[in-house]
Amino acid sequence: MVVWVAVVVVFFSIPQSKLLGYVLPAVPPLAVLLAQGVGGWLRSEPPLPWRWWASPAVSTVLGVATIIGVAIAAPHSTRPLGEALRAAHRAGEPVLMFERFYFDLPFYAQLREPVRVALNWTDPAIRRQDNWRKEPRRRRRLRHRSGDPAADHASGGLAIICNGPVSWLVTANNARAEAGYLPASARLFAQTRETSLWRIGPAAAADERFSGCAQTPTND
């Protein structure tokens, strides 16, 4: 049973893309080990002393307190950005994310259209890394093979910003996202400690500094 637990926990700790359900195969051996330990303890100790009742009570309080604390603090959550976007977003305005996918933002913003991710999908490093980027890259490659003319558009390039009067861009709070990747018409709409939401006006297509719209060809 110990080997069973160790193999499951170690194996599913290796990949970067982890789901909560990955721990479920380790629950049966943990339950068996717990039952064996409790059974042996009950045979050698008086039945159900106060410590027996105190242990699950303390565990329950700690578990509930942890859940409440995480729900209130919400580390890495984009909920404030999502709620701000929900109040201001209009149908037909594209929403893009720069180099990352913020999983909870479409939920809090109640978006009905798919969110695009602006990323260099041809980067060979994506194929070697085990994370969320693999799946969109694989899907894009399959659409290319099928001759889908929308494959490039669906890849989520920054050029989508040039096609509409108003666009929204979600970026991390770093200099890379702001240097050459934001047109002059971009206005900081909302911000958290880690993430920014930008509202981009219709002047993006005429902004020669903006690398996303078609201008004079460059070396990349």
PDB file of C-alpha atoms in Angstrom:
ATOM      1  CA  MET A   1       0.000   0.000   0.000  1.00  0.00           C
ATOM      2  CA  VAL A   2       2.865   2.386   0.754  1.00  0.00           C
ATOM      3  CA  VAL A   3       4.412   1.647  -2.640  1.00  0.00           C
ATOM      4  CA  TRP A   4       1.026   2.208  -4.282  1.00  0.00           C
ATOM      5  CA  VAL A   5       0.693   5.649  -2.680  1.00  0.00           C
ATOM      6  CA  ALA A   6       4.301   6.601  -3.483  1.00  0.00           C
ATOM      7  CA  VAL A   7       4.085   5.553  -7.141  1.00  0.00           C
ATOM      8  CA  VAL A   8       0.873   7.492  -7.776  1.00  0.00           C
ATOM      9  CA  VAL A   9       1.991  10.662  -5.979  1.00  0.00           C
ATOM     10  CA  VAL A  10       5.487  10.702  -7.494  1.00  0.00           C
ATOM     11  CA  PHE A  11       4.346   9.820 -11.021  1.00  0.00           C
ATOM     12  CA  PHE A  12       1.644  12.480 -11.195  1.00  0.00           C
ATOM     13  CA  SER A  13       3.921  15.074  -9.609  1.00  0.00           C
ATOM     14  CA  ILE A  14       6.311  14.899 -12.566  1.00  0.00           C
ATOM     15  CA  PRO A  15       4.181  16.638 -15.274  1.00  0.00           C
ATOM     16  CA  GLN A  16       3.580  20.377 -15.084  1.00  0.00           C
ATOM     17  CA  SER A  17      -0.087  20.010 -16.020  1.00  0.00           C
ATOM     18  CA  LYS A  18      -1.751  18.668 -12.875  1.00  0.00           C
ATOM     19  CA  LEU A  19      -5.427  18.084 -12.194  1.00  0.00           C
ATOM     20  CA  LEU A  20      -6.975  17.530  -8.781  1.00  0.00           C
ATOM     21  CA  GLY A  21      -8.348  14.195  -9.933  1.00  0.00           C
ATOM     22  CA  TYR A  22      -4.846  12.811 -10.398  1.00  0.00           C
ATOM     23  CA  VAL A  23      -4.633  12.148  -6.636  1.00  0.00           C
ATOM     24  CA  LEU A  24      -7.724   9.900  -6.578  1.00  0.00           C
ATOM     25  CA  PRO A  25      -5.844   6.634  -7.341  1.00  0.00           C
ATOM     26  CA  ALA A  26      -3.862   7.190  -4.121  1.00  0.00           C
ATOM     27  CA  VAL A  27      -6.990   7.363  -1.947  1.00  0.00           C
ATOM     28  CA  PRO A  28      -7.800   3.587  -1.713  1.00  0.00           C
ATOM     29  CA  PRO A  29      -4.376   2.569  -0.312  1.00  0.00           C
ATOM     30  CA  LEU A  30      -4.452   5.529   2.057  1.00  0.00           C
ATOM     31  CA  ALA A  31      -7.864   4.369   3.308  1.00  0.00           C
ATOM     32  CA  VAL A  32      -6.545   0.828   3.828  1.00  0.00           C
ATOM     33  CA  LEU A  33      -3.484   2.086   5.720  1.00  0.00           C
ATOM     34  CA  LEU A  34      -5.682   4.319   7.869  1.00  0.00           C
ATOM     35  CA  ALA A  35      -8.087   1.442   8.632  1.00  0.00           C
ATOM     36  CA  GLN A  36      -5.204  -0.845   9.589  1.00  0.00           C
ATOM     37  CA  GLY A  37      -3.696   1.772  11.877  1.00  0.00           C
ATOM     38  CA  VAL A  38      -6.986   2.617  13.561  1.00  0.00           C
ATOM     39  CA  GLY A  39      -7.883  -1.051  13.935  1.00  0.00           C
ATOM     40  CA  GLY A  40      -4.590  -1.845  15.635  1.00  0.00           C
ATOM     41  CA  TRP A  41      -4.907   1.186  17.897  1.00  0.00           C
ATOM     42  CA  LEU A  42      -8.435   0.236  18.996  1.00  0.00           C
ATOM     43  CA  ARG A  43      -7.285  -3.281  19.918  1.00  0.00           C
ATOM     44  CA  SER A  44      -4.550  -1.948  22.175  1.00  0.00           C
ATOM     45  CA  GLU A  45      -6.206   1.167  23.645  1.00  0.00           C
ATOM     46  CA  PRO A  46      -9.456   1.924  25.510  1.00  0.00           C
ATOM     47  CA  PRO A  47     -12.279   2.512  23.042  1.00  0.00           C
ATOM     48  CA  LEU A  48     -12.796   6.030  21.738  1.00  0.00           C
ATOM     49  CA  PRO A  49     -11.058   8.344  24.228  1.00  0.00           C
ATOM     50  CA  TRP A  50     -11.350  12.116  23.895  1.00  0.00           C
ATOM     51  CA  ARG A  51      -8.327  12.229  21.583  1.00  0.00           C
ATOM     52  CA  TRP A  52     -10.235  10.083  19.092  1.00  0.00           C
ATOM     53  CA  TRP A  53     -12.988  12.666  18.786  1.00  0.00           C
ATOM     54  CA  ALA A  54     -10.608  15.640  18.935  1.00  0.00           C
ATOM     55  CA  SER A  55      -8.561  14.489  15.941  1.00  0.00           C
ATOM     56  CA  PRO A  56     -11.351  14.492  13.294  1.00  0.00           C
ATOM     57  CA  ALA A  57     -12.842  17.659  14.801  1.00  0.00           C
ATOM     58  CA  VAL A  58      -9.550  19.553  14.507  1.00  0.00           C
ATOM     59  CA  SER A  59      -9.013  18.168  10.990  1.00  0.00           C
ATOM     60  CA  THR A  60     -12.481  19.295   9.926  1.00  0.00           C
ATOM     61  CA  VAL A  61     -11.983  22.805  11.312  1.00  0.00           C
ATOM     62  CA  LEU A  62      -8.572  23.151   9.648  1.00  0.00           C
ATOM     63  CA  GLY A  63      -9.924  21.863   6.315  1.00  0.00           C
ATOM     64  CA  VAL A  64     -12.923  24.199   6.266  1.00  0.00           C
ATOM     65  CA  ALA A  65     -10.778  27.155   7.372  1.00  0.00           C
ATOM     66  CA  THR A  66      -8.288  26.450   4.589  1.00  0.00           C
ATOM     67  CA  ILE A  67     -11.037  26.331   1.952  1.00  0.00           C
ATOM     68  CA  ILE A  68     -12.567  29.590   3.215  1.00  0.00           C
ATOM     69  CA  GLY A  69      -9.155  31.270   3.352  1.00  0.00           C
ATOM     70  CA  VAL A  70      -8.242  30.247  -0.178  1.00  0.00           C
ATOM     71  CA  ALA A  71     -11.677  31.333  -1.463  1.00  0.00           C
ATOM     72  CA  ILE A  72     -11.324  34.771   0.147  1.00  0.00           C
ATOM     73  CA  ALA A  73      -7.675  35.372  -0.714  1.00  0.00           C
ATOM     74  CA  ALA A  74      -7.963  33.704  -4.161  1.00  0.00           C
ATOM     75  CA  PRO A  75      -4.246  33.727  -5.035  1.00  0.00           C
ATOM     76  CA  HIS A  76      -3.534  34.204  -8.757  1.00  0.00           C
ATOM     77  CA  SER A  77      -7.236  34.743  -9.463  1.00  0.00           C
ATOM     78  CA  THR A  78      -8.313  37.119 -12.231  1.00  0.00           C
ATOM     79  CA  ARG A  79     -11.771  37.582 -10.746  1.00  0.00           C
ATOM     80  CA  PRO A  80     -11.477  41.411 -10.403  1.00  0.00           C
ATOM     81  CA  LEU A  81     -10.459  41.652 -14.072  1.00  0.00           C
ATOM     82  CA  GLY A  82     -13.228  39.303 -15.142  1.00  0.00           C
ATOM     83  CA  GLU A  83     -15.887  41.255 -13.300  1.00  0.00           C
ATOM     84  CA  ALA A  84     -14.592  44.560 -14.724  1.00  0.00           C
ATOM     85  CA  LEU A  85     -14.603  43.070 -18.220  1.00  0.00           C
ATOM     86  CA  ARG A  86     -18.126  41.719 -17.776  1.00  0.00           C
ATOM     87  CA  ALA A  87     -19.418  45.202 -16.971  1.00  0.00           C
ATOM     88  CA  ALA A  88     -17.753  46.892 -19.961  1.00  0.00           C
ATOM     89  CA  HIS A  89     -17.489  44.215 -22.663  1.00  0.00           C
ATOM     90  CA  ARG A  90     -19.850  44.334 -25.620  1.00  0.00           C
ATOM     91  CA  ALA A  91     -20.764  41.543 -28.027  1.00  0.00           C
ATOM     92  CA  GLY A  92     -18.348  41.222 -30.932  1.00  0.00           C
ATOM     93  CA  GLU A  93     -15.362  42.729 -29.101  1.00  0.00           C
ATOM     94  CA  PRO A  94     -12.497  40.220 -29.239  1.00  0.00           C
ATOM     95  CA  VAL A  95     -10.714  39.243 -26.026  1.00  0.00           C
ATOM     96  CA  LEU A  96      -7.111  38.069 -26.231  1.00  0.00           C
ATOM     97  CA  MET A  97      -4.640  36.777 -23.692  1.00  0.00           C
ATOM     98  CA  PHE A  98      -0.946  37.394 -24.163  1.00  0.00           C
ATOM     99  CA  GLU A  99       1.271  34.287 -23.872  1.00  0.00           C
ATOM    100  CA  ARG A 100      -0.834  32.767 -21.082  1.00  0.00           C
ATOM    101  CA  PHE A 101      -4.320  31.395 -20.600  1.00  0.00           C
ATOM    102  CA  TYR A 102      -6.085  32.705 -17.509  1.00  0.00           C
ATOM    103  CA  PHE A 103      -8.583  29.937 -16.927  1.00  0.00           C
ATOM    104  CA  ASP A 104     -10.998  31.711 -14.598  1.00  0.00           C
ATOM    105  CA  LEU A 105     -11.319  34.997 -16.489  1.00  0.00           C
ATOM    106  CA  PRO A 106     -13.849  33.804 -19.142  1.00  0.00           C
ATOM    107  CA  PHE A 107     -15.974  32.403 -16.305  1.00  0.00           C
ATOM    108  CA  TYR A 108     -16.078  35.597 -14.253  1.00  0.00           C
ATOM    109  CA  ALA A 109     -16.476  37.754 -17.365  1.00  0.00           C
ATOM    110  CA  GLN A 110     -19.290  35.491 -18.649  1.00  0.00           C
ATOM    111  CA  LEU A 111     -17.822  35.557 -22.149  1.00  0.00           C
ATOM    112  CA  ARG A 112     -19.816  33.841 -24.867  1.00  0.00           C
ATOM    113  CA  GLU A 113     -17.109  33.920 -27.527  1.00  0.00           C
ATOM    114  CA  PRO A 114     -13.846  31.947 -27.348  1.00  0.00           C
ATOM    115  CA  VAL A 115     -10.817  33.754 -25.982  1.00  0.00           C
ATOM    116  CA  ARG A 116      -7.748  33.845 -28.246  1.00  0.00           C
ATOM    117  CA  VAL A 117      -4.198  33.393 -26.966  1.00  0.00           C
ATOM    118  CA  ALA A 118      -1.490  35.463 -28.672  1.00  0.00           C
ATOM    119  CA  LEU A 119       1.599  33.300 -28.647  1.00  0.00           C
ATOM    120  CA  ASN A 120       4.335  32.165 -31.000  1.00  0.00           C
ATOM    121  CA  TRP A 121       2.750  28.774 -31.677  1.00  0.00           C
ATOM    122  CA  THR A 122       5.605  27.743 -33.986  1.00  0.00           C
ATOM    123  CA  ASP A 123       8.094  27.799 -31.103  1.00  0.00           C
ATOM    124  CA  PRO A 124       9.576  24.251 -30.891  1.00  0.00           C
ATOM    125  CA  ALA A 125       9.822  24.605 -27.100  1.00  0.00           C
ATOM    126  CA  ILE A 126       6.030  24.206 -26.864  1.00  0.00           C
ATOM    127  CA  ARG A 127       6.326  20.645 -28.107  1.00  0.00           C
ATOM    128  CA  ARG A 128       8.871  19.774 -25.425  1.00  0.00           C
ATOM    129  CA  GLN A 129       6.962  21.235 -22.470  1.00  0.00           C
ATOM    130  CA  ASP A 130       4.132  19.422 -20.753  1.00  0.00           C
ATOM    131  CA  ASN A 131       1.587  22.164 -20.108  1.00  0.00           C
ATOM    132  CA  TRP A 132      -1.611  23.670 -21.517  1.00  0.00           C
ATOM    133  CA  ARG A 133       0.132  25.061 -24.627  1.00  0.00           C
ATOM    134  CA  LYS A 134       0.447  21.601 -26.165  1.00  0.00           C
ATOM    135  CA  GLU A 135      -3.260  21.101 -26.824  1.00  0.00           C
ATOM    136  CA  PRO A 136      -3.988  24.364 -28.741  1.00  0.00           C
ATOM    137  CA  ARG A 137      -0.824  23.854 -30.782  1.00  0.00           C
ATOM    138  CA  ARG A 138      -1.878  20.314 -31.698  1.00  0.00           C
ATOM    139  CA  ARG A 139      -5.383  21.489 -32.598  1.00  0.00           C
ATOM    140  CA  ARG A 140      -3.982  24.284 -34.767  1.00  0.00           C
ATOM    141  CA  ARG A 141      -1.709  21.831 -36.571  1.00  0.00           C
ATOM    142  CA  LEU A 142      -4.644  19.510 -37.300  1.00  0.00           C
ATOM    143  CA  ARG A 143      -6.685  22.410 -38.687  1.00  0.00           C
ATOM    144  CA  HIS A 144      -3.811  23.302 -41.005  1.00  0.00           C
ATOM    145  CA  ARG A 145      -3.662  19.719 -42.277  1.00  0.00           C
ATOM    146  CA  SER A 146      -7.381  19.752 -42.985  1.00  0.00           C
ATOM    147  CA  GLY A 147      -7.005  22.878 -45.126  1.00  0.00           C
ATOM    148  CA  ASP A 148      -9.055  25.055 -42.795  1.00  0.00           C
ATOM    149  CA  PRO A 149      -8.526  28.679 -43.972  1.00  0.00           C
ATOM    150  CA  ALA A 150      -9.373  29.939 -40.479  1.00  0.00           C
ATOM    151  CA  ALA A 151      -6.471  28.080 -38.870  1.00  0.00           C
ATOM    152  CA  ASP A 152      -4.144  31.064 -38.761  1.00  0.00           C
ATOM    153  CA  HIS A 153      -6.893  33.376 -37.536  1.00  0.00           C
ATOM    154  CA  ALA A 154      -7.930  30.912 -34.856  1.00  0.00           C
ATOM    155  CA  SER A 155      -4.388  30.698 -33.543  1.00  0.00           C
ATOM    156  CA  GLY A 156      -5.013  33.941 -31.683  1.00  0.00           C
ATOM    157  CA  GLY A 157      -2.493  36.363 -33.202  1.00  0.00           C
ATOM    158  CA  LEU A 158      -2.366  39.975 -32.133  1.00  0.00           C
ATOM    159  CA  ALA A 159      -3.529  40.965 -35.626  1.00  0.00           C
ATOM    160  CA  ILE A 160      -7.098  40.302 -34.455  1.00  0.00           C
ATOM    161  CA  ILE A 161      -6.856  43.603 -32.602  1.00  0.00           C
ATOM    162  CA  CYS A 162      -6.637  45.408 -35.941  1.00  0.00           C
ATOM    163  CA  ASN A 163      -9.949  44.018 -37.208  1.00  0.00           C
ATOM    164  CA  GLY A 164     -12.364  45.621 -34.767  1.00  0.00           C
ATOM    165  CA  PRO A 165     -13.046  49.020 -33.233  1.00  0.00           C
ATOM    166  CA  VAL A 166     -12.502  47.823 -29.641  1.00  0.00           C
ATOM    167  CA  SER A 167     -10.434  44.904 -28.359  1.00  0.00           C
ATOM    168  CA  TRP A 168      -9.412  43.619 -24.948  1.00  0.00           C
ATOM    169  CA  LEU A 169      -6.007  42.213 -24.046  1.00  0.00           C
ATOM    170  CA  VAL A 170      -5.004  40.420 -20.852  1.00  0.00           C
ATOM    171  CA  THR A 171      -1.297  40.456 -20.027  1.00  0.00           C
ATOM    172  CA  ALA A 172       1.038  39.728 -17.165  1.00  0.00           C
ATOM    173  CA  ASN A 173       2.464  42.739 -15.375  1.00  0.00           C
ATOM    174  CA  ASN A 174       5.843  42.849 -17.048  1.00  0.00           C
ATOM    175  CA  ALA A 175       7.751  45.073 -19.440  1.00  0.00           C
ATOM    176  CA  ARG A 176       7.701  42.530 -22.277  1.00  0.00           C
ATOM    177  CA  ALA A 177       3.933  42.764 -22.666  1.00  0.00           C
ATOM    178  CA  GLU A 178       4.076  46.541 -22.851  1.00  0.00           C
ATOM    179  CA  ALA A 179       7.088  46.990 -25.147  1.00  0.00           C
ATOM    180  CA  GLY A 180       5.974  46.740 -28.767  1.00  0.00           C
ATOM    181  CA  TYR A 181       2.949  44.550 -28.046  1.00  0.00           C
ATOM    182  CA  LEU A 182       0.526  47.284 -27.010  1.00  0.00           C
ATOM    183  CA  PRO A 183      -0.613  50.030 -29.385  1.00  0.00           C
ATOM    184  CA  ALA A 184      -0.733  53.636 -28.278  1.00  0.00           C
ATOM    185  CA  SER A 185      -4.519  53.431 -28.084  1.00  0.00           C
ATOM    186  CA  ALA A 186      -4.302  50.805 -25.307  1.00  0.00           C
ATOM    187  CA  ARG A 187      -5.612  51.999 -21.962  1.00  0.00           C
ATOM    188  CA  LEU A 188      -5.142  50.176 -18.677  1.00  0.00           C
ATOM    189  CA  PHE A 189      -8.697  49.251 -17.695  1.00  0.00           C
ATOM    190  CA  ALA A 190      -8.138  47.095 -14.582  1.00  0.00           C
ATOM    191  CA  GLN A 191      -5.196  45.534 -12.803  1.00  0.00           C
ATOM    192  CA  THR A 192      -4.342  43.036 -10.098  1.00  0.00           C
ATOM    193  CA  ARG A 193      -1.033  42.344  -8.463  1.00  0.00           C
ATOM    194  CA  GLU A 194      -0.033  39.992 -11.309  1.00  0.00           C
ATOM    195  CA  THR A 195      -2.271  40.722 -14.302  1.00  0.00           C
ATOM    196  CA  SER A 196      -3.525  43.679 -16.355  1.00  0.00           C
ATOM    197  CA  LEU A 197      -6.593  44.177 -18.535  1.00  0.00           C
ATOM    198  CA  TRP A 198      -6.157  46.602 -21.447  1.00  0.00           C
ATOM    199  CA  ARG A 199      -8.848  48.221 -23.562  1.00  0.00           C
ATOM    200  CA  ILE A 200      -7.571  48.892 -27.080  1.00  0.00           C
ATOM    201  CA  GLY A 201      -9.302  51.496 -29.201  1.00  0.00           C
ATOM    202  CA  PRO A 202      -9.803  51.664 -32.991  1.00  0.00           C
ATOM    203  CA  ALA A 203      -6.511  53.524 -33.594  1.00  0.00           C
ATOM    204  CA  ALA A 204      -4.469  50.316 -33.272  1.00  0.00           C
ATOM    205  CA  ALA A 205      -4.427  49.601 -37.012  1.00  0.00           C
ATOM    206  CA  ALA A 206      -2.827  52.968 -37.736  1.00  0.00           C
ATOM    207  CA  ASP A 207      -0.188  52.660 -35.015  1.00  0.00           C
ATOM    208  CA  GLU A 208       3.147  51.988 -36.691  1.00  0.00           C
ATOM    209  CA  ARG A 209       4.738  51.124 -33.360  1.00  0.00           C
ATOM    210  CA  PHE A 210       2.340  48.248 -32.792  1.00  0.00           C
ATOM    211  CA  SER A 211       3.859  44.984 -34.005  1.00  0.00           C
ATOM    212  CA  GLY A 212       0.518  43.184 -34.285  1.00  0.00           C
ATOM    213  CA  CYS A 213      -0.951  44.997 -37.316  1.00  0.00           C
ATOM    214  CA  ALA A 214       0.299  44.661 -40.860  1.00  0.00           C
ATOM    215  CA  GLN A 215       2.834  47.421 -41.495  1.00  0.00           C
ATOM    216  CA  THR A 216       6.236  47.528 -43.178  1.00  0.00           C
ATOM    217  CA  PRO A 217       7.738  43.988 -43.025  1.00  0.00           C
ATOM    218  CA  THR A 218      10.357  43.469 -40.337  1.00  0.00           C
ATOM    219  CA  ASN A 219      13.070  40.890 -39.831  1.00  0.00           C
ATOM    220  CA  ASP A 220      10.765  38.542 -37.894  1.00  0.00           C
TER     221      ASP A 220
END
